[in-house]
Coordinates of C-alpha atoms in Angstrom, one line a residue:
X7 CA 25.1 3.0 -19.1
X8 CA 22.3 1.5 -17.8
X9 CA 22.7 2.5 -14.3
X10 CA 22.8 6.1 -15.5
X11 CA 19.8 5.6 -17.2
X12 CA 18.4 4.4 -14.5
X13 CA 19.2 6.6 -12.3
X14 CA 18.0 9.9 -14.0
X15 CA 14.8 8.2 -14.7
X16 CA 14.4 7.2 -10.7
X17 CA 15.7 11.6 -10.0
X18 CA 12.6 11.7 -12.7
X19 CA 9.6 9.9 -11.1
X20 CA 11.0 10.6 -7.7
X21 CA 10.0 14.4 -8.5
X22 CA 6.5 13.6 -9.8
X23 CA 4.8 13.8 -5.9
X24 CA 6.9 17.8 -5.7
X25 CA 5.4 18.7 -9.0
X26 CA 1.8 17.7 -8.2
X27 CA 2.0 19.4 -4.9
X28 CA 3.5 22.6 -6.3
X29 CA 0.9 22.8 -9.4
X30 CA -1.8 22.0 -7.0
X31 CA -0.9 24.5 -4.8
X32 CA -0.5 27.4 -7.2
X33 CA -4.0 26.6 -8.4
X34 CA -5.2 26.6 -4.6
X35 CA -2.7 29.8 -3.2
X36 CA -5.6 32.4 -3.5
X37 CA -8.0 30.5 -2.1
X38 CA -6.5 29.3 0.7
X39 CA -6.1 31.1 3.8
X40 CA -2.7 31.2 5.2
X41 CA -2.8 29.4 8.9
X42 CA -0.2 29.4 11.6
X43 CA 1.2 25.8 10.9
X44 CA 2.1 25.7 6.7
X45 CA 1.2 22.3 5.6
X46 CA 4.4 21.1 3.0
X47 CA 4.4 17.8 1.4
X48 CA 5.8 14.6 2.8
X49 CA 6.4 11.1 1.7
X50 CA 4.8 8.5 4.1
X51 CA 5.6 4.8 4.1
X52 CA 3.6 2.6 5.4
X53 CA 3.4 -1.3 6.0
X54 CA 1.9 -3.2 2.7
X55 CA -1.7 -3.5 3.9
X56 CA -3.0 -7.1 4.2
X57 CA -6.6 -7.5 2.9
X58 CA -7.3 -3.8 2.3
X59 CA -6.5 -1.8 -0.8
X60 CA -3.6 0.1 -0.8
X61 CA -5.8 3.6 -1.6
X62 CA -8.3 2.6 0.7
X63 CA -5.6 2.5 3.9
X64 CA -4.2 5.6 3.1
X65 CA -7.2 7.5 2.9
X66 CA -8.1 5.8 6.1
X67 CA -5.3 6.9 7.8
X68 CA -5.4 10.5 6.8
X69 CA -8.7 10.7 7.6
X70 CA -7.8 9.6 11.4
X71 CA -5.4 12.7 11.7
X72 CA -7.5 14.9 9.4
X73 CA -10.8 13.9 11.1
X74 CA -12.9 13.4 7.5
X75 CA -12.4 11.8 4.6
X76 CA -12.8 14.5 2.8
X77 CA -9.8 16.6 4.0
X78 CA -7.6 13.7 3.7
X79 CA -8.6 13.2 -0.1
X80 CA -7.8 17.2 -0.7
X81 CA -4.1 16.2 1.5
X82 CA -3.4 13.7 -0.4
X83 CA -1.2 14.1 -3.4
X84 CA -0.2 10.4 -5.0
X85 CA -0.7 7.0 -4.1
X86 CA 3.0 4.2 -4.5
X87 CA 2.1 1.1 -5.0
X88 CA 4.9 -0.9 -6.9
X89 CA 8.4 0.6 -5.8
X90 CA 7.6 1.4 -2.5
X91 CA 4.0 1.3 -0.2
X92 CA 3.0 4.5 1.1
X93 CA 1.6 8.3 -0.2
X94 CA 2.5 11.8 -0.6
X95 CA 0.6 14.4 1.3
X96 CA 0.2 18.1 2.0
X97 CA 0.9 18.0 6.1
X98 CA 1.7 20.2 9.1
X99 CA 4.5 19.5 11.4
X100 CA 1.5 18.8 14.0
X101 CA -0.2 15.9 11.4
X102 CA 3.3 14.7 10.9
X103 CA 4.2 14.3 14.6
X104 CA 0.5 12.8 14.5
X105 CA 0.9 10.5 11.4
X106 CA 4.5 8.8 13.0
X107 CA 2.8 7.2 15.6
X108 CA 0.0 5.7 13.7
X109 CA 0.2 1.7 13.1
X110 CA 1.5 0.8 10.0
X111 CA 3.4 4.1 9.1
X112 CA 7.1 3.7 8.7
X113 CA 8.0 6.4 8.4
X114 CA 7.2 10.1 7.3
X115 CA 9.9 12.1 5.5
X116 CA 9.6 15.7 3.7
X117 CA 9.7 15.5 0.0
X118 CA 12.2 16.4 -2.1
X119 CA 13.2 17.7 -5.5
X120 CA 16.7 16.9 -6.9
X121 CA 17.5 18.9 -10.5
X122 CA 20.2 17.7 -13.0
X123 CA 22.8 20.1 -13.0
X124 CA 23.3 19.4 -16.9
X125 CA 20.7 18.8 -19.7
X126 CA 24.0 17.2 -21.8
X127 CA 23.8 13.9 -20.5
X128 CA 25.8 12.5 -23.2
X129 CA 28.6 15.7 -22.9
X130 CA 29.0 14.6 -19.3
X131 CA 29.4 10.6 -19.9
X132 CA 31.4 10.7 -23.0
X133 CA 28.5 9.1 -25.3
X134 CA 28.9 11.2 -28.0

């Protein structure tokens, strides 16, 4: 029991990054002009910084693919700090490529969204 609650609430806060990226986005479509490379959202984990704030590093390196500060703050989506140490961010395959080799990423993977194939939960586990 527990480790089915658990697990549908880590499905749940695992979609929060996809949601905030997809909201955003919508608010953003008209106004943004469509460029050759689409920029989708990724997960990137990096190494637990050592004397530096978590937000701090990440903004820092965005802003050495993005080239500004600014442009990495409008990229990035969310910051993880206690299950796992890295950031979401709206990024091109080029930034990705880009973002890999940096020191202290990990590792940069697309994001994804999983949906429950069944809003019975107790139906499907016999709790009723």
């Amino acid at each position: 029991m527990r480790i089915v609650l658990f697990g549908i609430v880590f499905l749940l806060i695992s979609s929060i990054p996809s949601l905030m990226a997809e909201e955003a986005s919508m608010s953003t479509a008209e106004s943004t002009p469509v460029s050759a490379e689409a920029a989708t959202v990724h997960v990137v984990y990096v190494d637990r910084p050592e004397g530096e704030e978590p937000e701090a590093f990440h903004i820092r390196t965005l802003s050495s693919v993005f080239g500004s500060e600014d442009a990495a703050r409008e990229a990035l989506i969310y910051h993880y700090k206690h299950s796992a140490s890295g950031f979401s961010a709206k990024l091109t395959p080029r930034q990705v490529t880009e973002l890999s080799q940096k020191p202290g990423v990990l590792q940069v993977v697309p994001s994804r969204t999983f949906q429950l194939h069944s809003g019975n939960v107790a139906a499907v586990h016999r709790l009723n």
